[in-house]
JSON list of C-alpha atoms in Angstrom, two decimals:
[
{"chain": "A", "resi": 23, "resn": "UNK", "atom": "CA", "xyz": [-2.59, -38.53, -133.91]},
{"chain": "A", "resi": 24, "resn": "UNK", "atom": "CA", "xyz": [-3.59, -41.80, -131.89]},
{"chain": "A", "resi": 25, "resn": "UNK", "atom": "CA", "xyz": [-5.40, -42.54, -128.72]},
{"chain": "A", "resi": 26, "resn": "UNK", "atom": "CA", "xyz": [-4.08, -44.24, -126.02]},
{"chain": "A", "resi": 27, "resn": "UNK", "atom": "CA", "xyz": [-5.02, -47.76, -127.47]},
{"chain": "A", "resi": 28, "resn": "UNK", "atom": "CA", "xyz": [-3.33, -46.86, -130.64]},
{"chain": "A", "resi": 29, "resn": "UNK", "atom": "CA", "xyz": [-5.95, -45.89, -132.85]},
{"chain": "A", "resi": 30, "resn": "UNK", "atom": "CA", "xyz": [-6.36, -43.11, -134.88]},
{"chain": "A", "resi": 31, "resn": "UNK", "atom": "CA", "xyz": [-8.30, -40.21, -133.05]},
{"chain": "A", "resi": 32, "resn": "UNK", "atom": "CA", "xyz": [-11.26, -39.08, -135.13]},
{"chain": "A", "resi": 33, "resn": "UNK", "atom": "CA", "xyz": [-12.17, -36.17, -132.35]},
{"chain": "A", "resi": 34, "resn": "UNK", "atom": "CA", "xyz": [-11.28, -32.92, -132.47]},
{"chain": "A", "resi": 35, "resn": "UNK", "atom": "CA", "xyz": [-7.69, -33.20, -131.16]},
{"chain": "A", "resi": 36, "resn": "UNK", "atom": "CA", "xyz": [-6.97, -35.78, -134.05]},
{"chain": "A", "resi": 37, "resn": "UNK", "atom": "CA", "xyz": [-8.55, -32.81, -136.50]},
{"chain": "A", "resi": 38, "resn": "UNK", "atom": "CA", "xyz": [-6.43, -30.23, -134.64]},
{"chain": "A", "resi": 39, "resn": "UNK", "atom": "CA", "xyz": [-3.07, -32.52, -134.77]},
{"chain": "A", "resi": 40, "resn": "UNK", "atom": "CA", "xyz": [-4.37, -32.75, -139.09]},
{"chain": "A", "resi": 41, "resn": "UNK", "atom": "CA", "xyz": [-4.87, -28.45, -139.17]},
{"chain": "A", "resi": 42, "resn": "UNK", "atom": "CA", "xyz": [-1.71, -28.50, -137.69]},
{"chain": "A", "resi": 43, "resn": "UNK", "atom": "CA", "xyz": [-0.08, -30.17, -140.47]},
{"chain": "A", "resi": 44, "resn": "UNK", "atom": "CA", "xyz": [-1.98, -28.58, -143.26]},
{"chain": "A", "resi": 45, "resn": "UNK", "atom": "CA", "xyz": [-0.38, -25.36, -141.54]},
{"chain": "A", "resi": 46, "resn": "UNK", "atom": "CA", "xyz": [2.94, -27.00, -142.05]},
{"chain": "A", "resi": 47, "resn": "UNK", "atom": "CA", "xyz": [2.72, -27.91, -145.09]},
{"chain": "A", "resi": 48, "resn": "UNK", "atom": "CA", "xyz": [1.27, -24.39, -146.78]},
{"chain": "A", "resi": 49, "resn": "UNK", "atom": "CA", "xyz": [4.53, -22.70, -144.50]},
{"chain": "A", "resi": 50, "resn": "UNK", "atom": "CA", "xyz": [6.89, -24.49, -146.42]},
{"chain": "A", "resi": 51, "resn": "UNK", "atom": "CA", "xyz": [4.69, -23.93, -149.75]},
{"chain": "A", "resi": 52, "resn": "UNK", "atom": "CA", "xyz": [5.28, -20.27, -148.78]},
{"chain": "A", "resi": 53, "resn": "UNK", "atom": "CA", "xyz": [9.22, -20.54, -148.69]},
{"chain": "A", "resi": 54, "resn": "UNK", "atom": "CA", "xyz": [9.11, -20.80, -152.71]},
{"chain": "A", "resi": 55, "resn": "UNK", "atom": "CA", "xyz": [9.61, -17.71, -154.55]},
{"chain": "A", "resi": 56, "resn": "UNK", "atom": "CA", "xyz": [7.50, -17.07, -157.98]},
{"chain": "A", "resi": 57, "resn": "UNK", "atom": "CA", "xyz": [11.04, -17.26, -159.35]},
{"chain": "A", "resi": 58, "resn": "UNK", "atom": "CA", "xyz": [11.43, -20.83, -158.67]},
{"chain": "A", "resi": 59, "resn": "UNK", "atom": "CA", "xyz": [8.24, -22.14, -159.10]},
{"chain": "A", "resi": 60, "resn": "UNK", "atom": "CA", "xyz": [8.46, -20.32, -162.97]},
{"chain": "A", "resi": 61, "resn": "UNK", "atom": "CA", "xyz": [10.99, -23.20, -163.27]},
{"chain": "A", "resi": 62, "resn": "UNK", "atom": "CA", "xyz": [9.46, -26.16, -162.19]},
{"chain": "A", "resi": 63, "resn": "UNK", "atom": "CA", "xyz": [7.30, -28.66, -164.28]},
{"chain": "A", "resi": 64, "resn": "UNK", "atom": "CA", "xyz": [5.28, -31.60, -163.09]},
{"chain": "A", "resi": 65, "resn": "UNK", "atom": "CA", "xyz": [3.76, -34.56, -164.83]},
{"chain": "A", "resi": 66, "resn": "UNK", "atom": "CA", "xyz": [0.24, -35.55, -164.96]},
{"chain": "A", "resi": 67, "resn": "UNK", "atom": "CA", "xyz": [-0.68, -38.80, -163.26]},
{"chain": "A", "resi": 68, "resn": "UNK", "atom": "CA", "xyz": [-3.18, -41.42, -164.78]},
{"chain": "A", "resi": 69, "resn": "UNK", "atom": "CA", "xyz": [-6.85, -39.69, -163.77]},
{"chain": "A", "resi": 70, "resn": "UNK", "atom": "CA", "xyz": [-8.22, -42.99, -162.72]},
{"chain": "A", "resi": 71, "resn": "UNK", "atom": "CA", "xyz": [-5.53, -43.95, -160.63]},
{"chain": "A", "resi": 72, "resn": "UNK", "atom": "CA", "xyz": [-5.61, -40.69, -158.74]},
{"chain": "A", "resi": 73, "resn": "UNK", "atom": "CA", "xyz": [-9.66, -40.63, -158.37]},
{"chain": "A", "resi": 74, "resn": "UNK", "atom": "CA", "xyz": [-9.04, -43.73, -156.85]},
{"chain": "A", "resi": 75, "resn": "UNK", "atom": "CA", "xyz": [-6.64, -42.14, -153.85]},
{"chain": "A", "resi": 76, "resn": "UNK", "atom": "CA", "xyz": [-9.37, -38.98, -153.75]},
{"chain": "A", "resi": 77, "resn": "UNK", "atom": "CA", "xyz": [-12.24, -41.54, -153.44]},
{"chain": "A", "resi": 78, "resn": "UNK", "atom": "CA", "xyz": [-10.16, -42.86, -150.51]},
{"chain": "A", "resi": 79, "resn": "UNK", "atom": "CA", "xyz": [-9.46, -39.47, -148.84]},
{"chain": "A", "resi": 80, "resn": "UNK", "atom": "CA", "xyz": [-12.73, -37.92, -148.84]},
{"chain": "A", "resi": 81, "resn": "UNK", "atom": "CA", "xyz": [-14.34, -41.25, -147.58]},
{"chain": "A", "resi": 82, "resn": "UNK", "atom": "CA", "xyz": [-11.97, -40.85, -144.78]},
{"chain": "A", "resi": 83, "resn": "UNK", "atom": "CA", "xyz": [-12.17, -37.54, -144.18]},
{"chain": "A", "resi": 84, "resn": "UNK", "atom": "CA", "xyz": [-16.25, -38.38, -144.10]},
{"chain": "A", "resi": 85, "resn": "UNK", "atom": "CA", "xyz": [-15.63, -41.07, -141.12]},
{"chain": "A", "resi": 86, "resn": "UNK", "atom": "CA", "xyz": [-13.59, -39.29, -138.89]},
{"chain": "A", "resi": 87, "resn": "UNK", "atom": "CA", "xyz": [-15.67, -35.93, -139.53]},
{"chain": "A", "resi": 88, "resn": "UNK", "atom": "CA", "xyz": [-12.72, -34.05, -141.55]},
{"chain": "A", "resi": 89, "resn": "UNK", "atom": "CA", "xyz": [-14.56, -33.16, -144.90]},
{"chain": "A", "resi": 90, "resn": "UNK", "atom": "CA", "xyz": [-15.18, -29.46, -144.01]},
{"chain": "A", "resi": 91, "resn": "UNK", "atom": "CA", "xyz": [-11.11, -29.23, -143.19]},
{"chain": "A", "resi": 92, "resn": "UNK", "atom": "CA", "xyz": [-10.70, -31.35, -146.44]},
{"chain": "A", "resi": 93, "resn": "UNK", "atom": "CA", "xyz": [-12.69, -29.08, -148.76]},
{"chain": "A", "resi": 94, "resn": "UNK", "atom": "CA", "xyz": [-10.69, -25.77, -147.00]},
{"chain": "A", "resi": 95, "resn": "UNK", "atom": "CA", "xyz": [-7.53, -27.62, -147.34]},
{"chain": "A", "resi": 96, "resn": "UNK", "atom": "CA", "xyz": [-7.75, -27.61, -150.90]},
{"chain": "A", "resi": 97, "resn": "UNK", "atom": "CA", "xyz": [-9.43, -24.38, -151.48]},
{"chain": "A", "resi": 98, "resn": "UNK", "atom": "CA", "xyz": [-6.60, -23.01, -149.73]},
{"chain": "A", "resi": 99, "resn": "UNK", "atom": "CA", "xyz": [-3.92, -24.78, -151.48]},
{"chain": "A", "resi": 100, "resn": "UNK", "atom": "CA", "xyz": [-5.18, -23.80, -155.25]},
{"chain": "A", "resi": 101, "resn": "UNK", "atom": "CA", "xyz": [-5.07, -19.90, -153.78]},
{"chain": "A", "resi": 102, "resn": "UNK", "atom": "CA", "xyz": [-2.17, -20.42, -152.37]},
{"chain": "A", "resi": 103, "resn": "UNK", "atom": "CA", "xyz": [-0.98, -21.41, -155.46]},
{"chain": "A", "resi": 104, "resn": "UNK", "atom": "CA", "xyz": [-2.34, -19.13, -157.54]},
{"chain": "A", "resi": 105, "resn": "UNK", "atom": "CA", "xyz": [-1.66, -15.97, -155.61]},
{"chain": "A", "resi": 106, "resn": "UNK", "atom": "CA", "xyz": [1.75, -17.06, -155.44]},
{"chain": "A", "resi": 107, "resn": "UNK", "atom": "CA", "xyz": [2.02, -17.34, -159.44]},
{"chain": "A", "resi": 108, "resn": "UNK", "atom": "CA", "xyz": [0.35, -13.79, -159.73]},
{"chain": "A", "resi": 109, "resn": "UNK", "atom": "CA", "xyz": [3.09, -12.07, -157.53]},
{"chain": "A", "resi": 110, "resn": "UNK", "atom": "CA", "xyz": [5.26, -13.12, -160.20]},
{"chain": "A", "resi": 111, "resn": "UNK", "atom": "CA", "xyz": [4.12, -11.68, -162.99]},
{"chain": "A", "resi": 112, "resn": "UNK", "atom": "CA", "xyz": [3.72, -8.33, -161.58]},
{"chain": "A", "resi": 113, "resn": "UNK", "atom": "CA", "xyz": [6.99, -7.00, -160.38]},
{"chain": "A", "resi": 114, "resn": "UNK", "atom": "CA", "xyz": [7.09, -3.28, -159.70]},
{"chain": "A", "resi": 115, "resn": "UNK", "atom": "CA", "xyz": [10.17, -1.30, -160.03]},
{"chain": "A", "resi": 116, "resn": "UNK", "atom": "CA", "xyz": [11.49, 2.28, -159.38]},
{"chain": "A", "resi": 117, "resn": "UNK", "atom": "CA", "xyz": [10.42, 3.16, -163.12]},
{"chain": "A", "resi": 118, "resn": "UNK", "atom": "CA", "xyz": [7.47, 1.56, -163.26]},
{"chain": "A", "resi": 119, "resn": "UNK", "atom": "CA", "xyz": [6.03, -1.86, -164.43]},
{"chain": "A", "resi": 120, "resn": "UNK", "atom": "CA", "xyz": [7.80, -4.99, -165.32]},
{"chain": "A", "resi": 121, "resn": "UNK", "atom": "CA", "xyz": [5.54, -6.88, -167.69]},
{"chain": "A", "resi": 122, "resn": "UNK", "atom": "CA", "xyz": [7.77, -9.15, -169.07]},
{"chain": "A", "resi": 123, "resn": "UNK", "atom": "CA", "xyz": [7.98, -11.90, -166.66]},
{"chain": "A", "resi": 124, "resn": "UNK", "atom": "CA", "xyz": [6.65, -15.53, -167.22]},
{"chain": "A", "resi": 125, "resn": "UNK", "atom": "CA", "xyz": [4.52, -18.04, -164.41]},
{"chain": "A", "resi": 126, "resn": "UNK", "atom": "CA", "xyz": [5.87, -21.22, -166.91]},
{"chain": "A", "resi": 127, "resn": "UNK", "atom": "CA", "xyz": [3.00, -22.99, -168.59]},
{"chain": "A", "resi": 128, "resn": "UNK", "atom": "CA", "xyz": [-0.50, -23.23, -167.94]},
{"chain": "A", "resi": 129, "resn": "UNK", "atom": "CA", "xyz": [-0.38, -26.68, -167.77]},
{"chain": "A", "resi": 130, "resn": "UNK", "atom": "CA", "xyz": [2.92, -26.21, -164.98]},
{"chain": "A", "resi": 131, "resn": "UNK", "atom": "CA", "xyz": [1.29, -24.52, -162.80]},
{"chain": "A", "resi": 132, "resn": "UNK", "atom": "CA", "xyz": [-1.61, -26.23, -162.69]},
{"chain": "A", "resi": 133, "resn": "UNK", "atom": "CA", "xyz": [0.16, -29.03, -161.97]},
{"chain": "A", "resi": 134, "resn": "UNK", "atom": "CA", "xyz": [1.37, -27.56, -158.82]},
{"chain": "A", "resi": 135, "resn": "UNK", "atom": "CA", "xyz": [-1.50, -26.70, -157.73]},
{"chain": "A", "resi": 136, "resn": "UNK", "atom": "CA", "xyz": [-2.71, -29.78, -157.70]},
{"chain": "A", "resi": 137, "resn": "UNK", "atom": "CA", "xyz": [0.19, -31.43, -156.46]},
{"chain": "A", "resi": 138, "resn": "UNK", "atom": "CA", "xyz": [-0.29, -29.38, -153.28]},
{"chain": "A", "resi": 139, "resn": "UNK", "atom": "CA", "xyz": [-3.93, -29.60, -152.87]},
{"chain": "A", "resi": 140, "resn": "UNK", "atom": "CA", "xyz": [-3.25, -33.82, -152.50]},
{"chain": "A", "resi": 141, "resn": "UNK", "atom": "CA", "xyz": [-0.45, -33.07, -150.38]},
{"chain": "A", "resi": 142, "resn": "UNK", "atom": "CA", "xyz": [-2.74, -31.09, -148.37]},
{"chain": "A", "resi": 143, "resn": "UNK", "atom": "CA", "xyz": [-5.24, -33.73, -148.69]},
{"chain": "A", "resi": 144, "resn": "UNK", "atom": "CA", "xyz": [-2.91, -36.51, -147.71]},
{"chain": "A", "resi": 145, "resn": "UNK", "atom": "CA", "xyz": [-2.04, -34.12, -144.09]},
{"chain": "A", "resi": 146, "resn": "UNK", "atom": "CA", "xyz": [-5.66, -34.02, -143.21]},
{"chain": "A", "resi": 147, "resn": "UNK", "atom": "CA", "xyz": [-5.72, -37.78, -143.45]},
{"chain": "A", "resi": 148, "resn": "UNK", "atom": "CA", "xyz": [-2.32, -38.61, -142.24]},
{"chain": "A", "resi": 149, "resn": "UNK", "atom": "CA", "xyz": [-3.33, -41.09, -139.02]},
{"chain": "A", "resi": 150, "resn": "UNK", "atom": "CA", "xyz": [-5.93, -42.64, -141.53]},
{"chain": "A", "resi": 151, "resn": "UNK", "atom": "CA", "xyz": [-4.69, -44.03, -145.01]},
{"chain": "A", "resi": 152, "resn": "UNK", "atom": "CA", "xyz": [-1.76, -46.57, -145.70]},
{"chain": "A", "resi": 153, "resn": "UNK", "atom": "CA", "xyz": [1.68, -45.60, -146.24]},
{"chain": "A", "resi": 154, "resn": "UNK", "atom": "CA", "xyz": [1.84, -46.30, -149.57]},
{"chain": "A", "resi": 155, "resn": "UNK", "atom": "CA", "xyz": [-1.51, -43.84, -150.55]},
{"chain": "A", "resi": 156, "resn": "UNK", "atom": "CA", "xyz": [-0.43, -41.20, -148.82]},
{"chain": "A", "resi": 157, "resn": "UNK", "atom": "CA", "xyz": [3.03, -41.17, -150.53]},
{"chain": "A", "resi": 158, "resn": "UNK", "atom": "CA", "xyz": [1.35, -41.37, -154.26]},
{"chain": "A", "resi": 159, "resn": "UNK", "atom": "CA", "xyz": [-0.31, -37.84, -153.18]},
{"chain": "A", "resi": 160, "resn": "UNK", "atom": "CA", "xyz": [2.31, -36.45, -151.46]},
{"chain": "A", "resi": 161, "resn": "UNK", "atom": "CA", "xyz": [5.58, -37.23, -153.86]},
{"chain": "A", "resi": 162, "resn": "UNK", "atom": "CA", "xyz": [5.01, -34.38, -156.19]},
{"chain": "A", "resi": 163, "resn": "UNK", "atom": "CA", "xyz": [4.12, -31.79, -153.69]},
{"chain": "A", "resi": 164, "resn": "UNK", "atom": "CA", "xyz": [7.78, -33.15, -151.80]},
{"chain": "A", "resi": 165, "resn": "UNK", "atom": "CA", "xyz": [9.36, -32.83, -155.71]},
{"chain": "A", "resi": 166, "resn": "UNK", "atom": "CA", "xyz": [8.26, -29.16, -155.44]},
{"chain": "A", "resi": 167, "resn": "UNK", "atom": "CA", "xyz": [9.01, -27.81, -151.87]},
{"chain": "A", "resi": 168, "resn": "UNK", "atom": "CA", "xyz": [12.46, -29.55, -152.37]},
{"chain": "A", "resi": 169, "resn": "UNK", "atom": "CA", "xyz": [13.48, -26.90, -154.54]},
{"chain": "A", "resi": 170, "resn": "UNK", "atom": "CA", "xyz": [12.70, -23.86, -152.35]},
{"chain": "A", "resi": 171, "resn": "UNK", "atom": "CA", "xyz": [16.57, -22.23, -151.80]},
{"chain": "A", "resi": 172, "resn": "UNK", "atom": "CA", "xyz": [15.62, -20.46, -148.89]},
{"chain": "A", "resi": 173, "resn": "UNK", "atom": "CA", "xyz": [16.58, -17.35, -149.87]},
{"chain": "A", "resi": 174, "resn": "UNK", "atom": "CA", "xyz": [13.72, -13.97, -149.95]},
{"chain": "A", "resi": 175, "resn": "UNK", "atom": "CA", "xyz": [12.41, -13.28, -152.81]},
{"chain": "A", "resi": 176, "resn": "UNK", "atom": "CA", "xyz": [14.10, -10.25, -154.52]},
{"chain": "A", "resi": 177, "resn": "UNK", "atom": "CA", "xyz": [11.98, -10.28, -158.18]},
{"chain": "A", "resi": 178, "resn": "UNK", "atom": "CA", "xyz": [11.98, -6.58, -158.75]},
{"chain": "A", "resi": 179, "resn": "UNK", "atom": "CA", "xyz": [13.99, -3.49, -157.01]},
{"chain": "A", "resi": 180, "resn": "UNK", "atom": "CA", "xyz": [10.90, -2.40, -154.93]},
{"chain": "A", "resi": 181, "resn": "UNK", "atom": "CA", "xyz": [10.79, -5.83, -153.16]},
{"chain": "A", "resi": 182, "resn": "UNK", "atom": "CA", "xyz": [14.63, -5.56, -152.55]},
{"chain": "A", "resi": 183, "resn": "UNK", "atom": "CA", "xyz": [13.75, -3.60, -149.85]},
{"chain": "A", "resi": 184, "resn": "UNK", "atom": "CA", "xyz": [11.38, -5.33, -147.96]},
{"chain": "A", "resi": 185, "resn": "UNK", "atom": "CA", "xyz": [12.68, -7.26, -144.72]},
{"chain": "A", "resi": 186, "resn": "UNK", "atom": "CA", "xyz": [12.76, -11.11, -145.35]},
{"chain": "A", "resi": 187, "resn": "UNK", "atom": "CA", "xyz": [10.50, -13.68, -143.97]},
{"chain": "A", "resi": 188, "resn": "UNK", "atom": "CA", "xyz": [11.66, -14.79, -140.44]},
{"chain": "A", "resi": 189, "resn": "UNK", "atom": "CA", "xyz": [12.01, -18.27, -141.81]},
{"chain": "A", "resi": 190, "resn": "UNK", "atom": "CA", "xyz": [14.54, -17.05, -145.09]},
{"chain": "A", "resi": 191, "resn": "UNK", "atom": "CA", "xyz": [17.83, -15.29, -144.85]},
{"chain": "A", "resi": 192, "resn": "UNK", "atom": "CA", "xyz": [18.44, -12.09, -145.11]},
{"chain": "A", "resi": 193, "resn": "UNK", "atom": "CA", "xyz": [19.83, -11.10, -148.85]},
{"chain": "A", "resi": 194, "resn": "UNK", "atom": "CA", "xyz": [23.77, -9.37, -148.47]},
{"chain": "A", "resi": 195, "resn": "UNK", "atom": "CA", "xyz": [23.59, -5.77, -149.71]},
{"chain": "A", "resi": 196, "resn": "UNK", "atom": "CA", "xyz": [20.02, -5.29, -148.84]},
{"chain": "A", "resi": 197, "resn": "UNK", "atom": "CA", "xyz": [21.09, -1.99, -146.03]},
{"chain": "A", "resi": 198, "resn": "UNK", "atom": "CA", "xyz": [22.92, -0.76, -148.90]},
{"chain": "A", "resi": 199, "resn": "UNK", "atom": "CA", "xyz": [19.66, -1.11, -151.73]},
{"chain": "A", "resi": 200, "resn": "UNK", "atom": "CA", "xyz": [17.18, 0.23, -148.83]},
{"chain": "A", "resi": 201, "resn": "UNK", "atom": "CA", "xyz": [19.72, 3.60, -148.71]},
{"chain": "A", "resi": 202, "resn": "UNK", "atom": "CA", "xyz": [20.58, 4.18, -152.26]},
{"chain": "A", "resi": 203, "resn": "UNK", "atom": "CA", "xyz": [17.35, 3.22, -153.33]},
{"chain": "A", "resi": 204, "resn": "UNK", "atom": "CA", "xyz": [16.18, 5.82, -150.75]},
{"chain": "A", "resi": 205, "resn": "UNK", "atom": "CA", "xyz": [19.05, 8.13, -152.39]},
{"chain": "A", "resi": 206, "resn": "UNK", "atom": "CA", "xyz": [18.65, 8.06, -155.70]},
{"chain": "A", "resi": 207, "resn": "UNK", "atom": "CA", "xyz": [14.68, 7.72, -155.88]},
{"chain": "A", "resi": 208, "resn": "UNK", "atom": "CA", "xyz": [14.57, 10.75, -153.46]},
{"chain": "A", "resi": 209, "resn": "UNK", "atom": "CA", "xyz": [16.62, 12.27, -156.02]},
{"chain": "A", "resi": 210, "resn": "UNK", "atom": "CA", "xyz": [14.51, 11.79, -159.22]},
{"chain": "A", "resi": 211, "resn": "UNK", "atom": "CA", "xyz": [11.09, 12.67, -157.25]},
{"chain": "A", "resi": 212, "resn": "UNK", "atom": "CA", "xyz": [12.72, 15.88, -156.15]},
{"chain": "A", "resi": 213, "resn": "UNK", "atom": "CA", "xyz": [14.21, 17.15, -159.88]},
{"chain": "A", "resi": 214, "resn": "UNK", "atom": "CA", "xyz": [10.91, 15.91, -161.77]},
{"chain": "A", "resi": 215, "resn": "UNK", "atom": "CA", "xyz": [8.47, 18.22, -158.78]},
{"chain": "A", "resi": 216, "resn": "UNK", "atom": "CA", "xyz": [11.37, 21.23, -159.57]},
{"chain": "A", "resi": 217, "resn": "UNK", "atom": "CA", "xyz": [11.14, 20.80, -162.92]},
{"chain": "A", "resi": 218, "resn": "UNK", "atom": "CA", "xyz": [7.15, 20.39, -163.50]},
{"chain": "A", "resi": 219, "resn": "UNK", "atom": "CA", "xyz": [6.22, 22.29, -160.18]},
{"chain": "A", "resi": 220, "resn": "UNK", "atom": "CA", "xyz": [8.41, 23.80, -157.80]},
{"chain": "A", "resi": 221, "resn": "UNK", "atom": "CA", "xyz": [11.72, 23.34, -156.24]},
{"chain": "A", "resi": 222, "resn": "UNK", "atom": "CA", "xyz": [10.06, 23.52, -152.60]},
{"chain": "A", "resi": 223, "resn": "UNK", "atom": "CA", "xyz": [7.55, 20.69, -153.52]},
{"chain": "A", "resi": 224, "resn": "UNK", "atom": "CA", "xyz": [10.79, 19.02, -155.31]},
{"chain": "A", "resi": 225, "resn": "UNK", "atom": "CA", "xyz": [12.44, 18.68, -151.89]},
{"chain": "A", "resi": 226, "resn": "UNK", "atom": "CA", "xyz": [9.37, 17.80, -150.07]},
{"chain": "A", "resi": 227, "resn": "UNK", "atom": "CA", "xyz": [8.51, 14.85, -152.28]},
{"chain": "A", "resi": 228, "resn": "UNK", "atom": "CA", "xyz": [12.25, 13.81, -152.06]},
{"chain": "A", "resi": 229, "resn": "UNK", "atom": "CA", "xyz": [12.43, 14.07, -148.75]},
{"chain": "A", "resi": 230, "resn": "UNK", "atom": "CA", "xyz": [8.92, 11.86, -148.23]},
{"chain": "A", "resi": 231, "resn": "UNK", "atom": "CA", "xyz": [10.16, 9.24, -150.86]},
{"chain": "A", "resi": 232, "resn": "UNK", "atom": "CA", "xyz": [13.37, 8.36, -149.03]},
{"chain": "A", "resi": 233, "resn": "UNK", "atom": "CA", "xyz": [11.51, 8.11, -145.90]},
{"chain": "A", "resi": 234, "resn": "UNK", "atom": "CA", "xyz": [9.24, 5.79, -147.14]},
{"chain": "A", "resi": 235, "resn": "UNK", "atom": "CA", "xyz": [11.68, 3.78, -148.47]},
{"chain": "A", "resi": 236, "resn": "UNK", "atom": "CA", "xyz": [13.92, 3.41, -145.24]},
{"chain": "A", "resi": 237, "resn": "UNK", "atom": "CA", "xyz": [10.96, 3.05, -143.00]},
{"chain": "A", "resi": 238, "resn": "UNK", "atom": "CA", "xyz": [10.04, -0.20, -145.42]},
{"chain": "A", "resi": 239, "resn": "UNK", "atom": "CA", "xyz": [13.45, -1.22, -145.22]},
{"chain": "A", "resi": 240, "resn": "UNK", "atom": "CA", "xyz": [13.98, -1.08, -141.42]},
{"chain": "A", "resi": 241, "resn": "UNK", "atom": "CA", "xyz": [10.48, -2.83, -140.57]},
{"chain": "A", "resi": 242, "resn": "UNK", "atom": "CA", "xyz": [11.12, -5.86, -138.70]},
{"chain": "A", "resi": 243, "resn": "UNK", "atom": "CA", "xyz": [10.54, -9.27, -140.53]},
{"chain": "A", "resi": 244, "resn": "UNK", "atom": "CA", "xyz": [7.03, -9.78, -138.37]},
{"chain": "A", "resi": 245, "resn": "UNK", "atom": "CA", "xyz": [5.70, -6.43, -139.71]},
{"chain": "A", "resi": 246, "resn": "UNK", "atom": "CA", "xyz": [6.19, -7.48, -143.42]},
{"chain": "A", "resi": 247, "resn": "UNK", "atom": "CA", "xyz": [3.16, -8.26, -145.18]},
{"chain": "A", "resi": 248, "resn": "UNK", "atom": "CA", "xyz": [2.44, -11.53, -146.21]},
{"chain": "A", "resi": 249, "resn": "UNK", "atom": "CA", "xyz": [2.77, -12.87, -149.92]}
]
């Protein structure tokens, strides 16, 4: 953001206009599914080179009074990041837990994580750097959100049922997964409480399972909880 004479605005609209695109940038972050990122592998950059940029953010993120934005930017990004990773590799199911599911390398994801935490550097000091800098930190972050499909993430059978994002489609068959998931899990809750307790608290605990599970499926997209 510039002033009227052109210049970059170091006040606190040009800080707002730089939230603002931090904001942007972890939305479309947000749009990849653990699935995808699982996939994706990023090389390392030579360390001077890219002290050199990070020398030449934070001194102007200093000048135009950004730092504290700077240093939540990339806190942010790295849980971002990381939070995303771990939703991965825990997917429950109808049965139980599915353990067998792989983030990619160590060394892959925290490449990522990086590469978003200069992209999110590189939005905080948009108006400020050359061209040419703020492309170096941004590339590989671009390299990564490219590959988002847009599509929710359906990882495991209990997250078939959640409503999608409002920024991703909405998956074909999901009505009919919400329902006979509903079905059939009401089904197995009510014959194991006849068989180890009762047939009334068999039906009971049927009868609250599938209710759950259709009152998660109906929600509407605002109401589902973030990932």
């Amino acid at each position: 953001m510039r002033d009227a004479d052109g210049r970059p605005d170091t006040g606190p609209a040009g800080e707002a206009a730089a939230r603002a695109r931090v904001d942007a940038l972890f939305e479309r972050f947000n749009r990849l599914t653990p699935a995808e990122l699982a996939h994706i592998g990023l090389g390392r950059e030579d360390p001077e080179r890219h002290r050199a940029r990070m020398e030449a953010v934070e001194a102007a993120a200093e000048a135009s009074g950004r730092s504290v934005l700077l240093g939540e930017a990339r806190a942010e990004a790295r849980e971002i990041v990381l939070r995303r990773y771990g939703e991965g590799l825990l997917n429950p199911t109808w049965a139980g837990l599915n353990w067998a599911v792989s983030g990619g390398p160590a060394a892959d994801r925290a490449a990522v994580s990086l590469a978003l935490s200069d992209a999110a550097s590189a939005s905080v000091v948009e108006d400020l750097l050359e061209p040419d800098a703020l492309d170096a930190l941004s590339i590989d972050a671009e390299h990564v959100l490219a590959l988002a499909s847009g599509d929710a993430y359906e990882g495991a059978l209990a997250r078939a049922i959640e409503p999608p994002a409002p920024d991703l489609a909405d998956p074909p068959g999901r009505t009919a997964v919400v329902y006979g998931g509903a079905l059939i899990g009401g089904l197995l809750v009510f014959l194991a409480g006849e068989v180890l307790v009762s047939p009334l608290l068999g039906i009971a605990g049927g009868l609250v399972f599938a209710m759950i599970v259709i009152a998660q499926g109906r929600r509407a997209p605002g109401e589902r909880p973030p990932r």
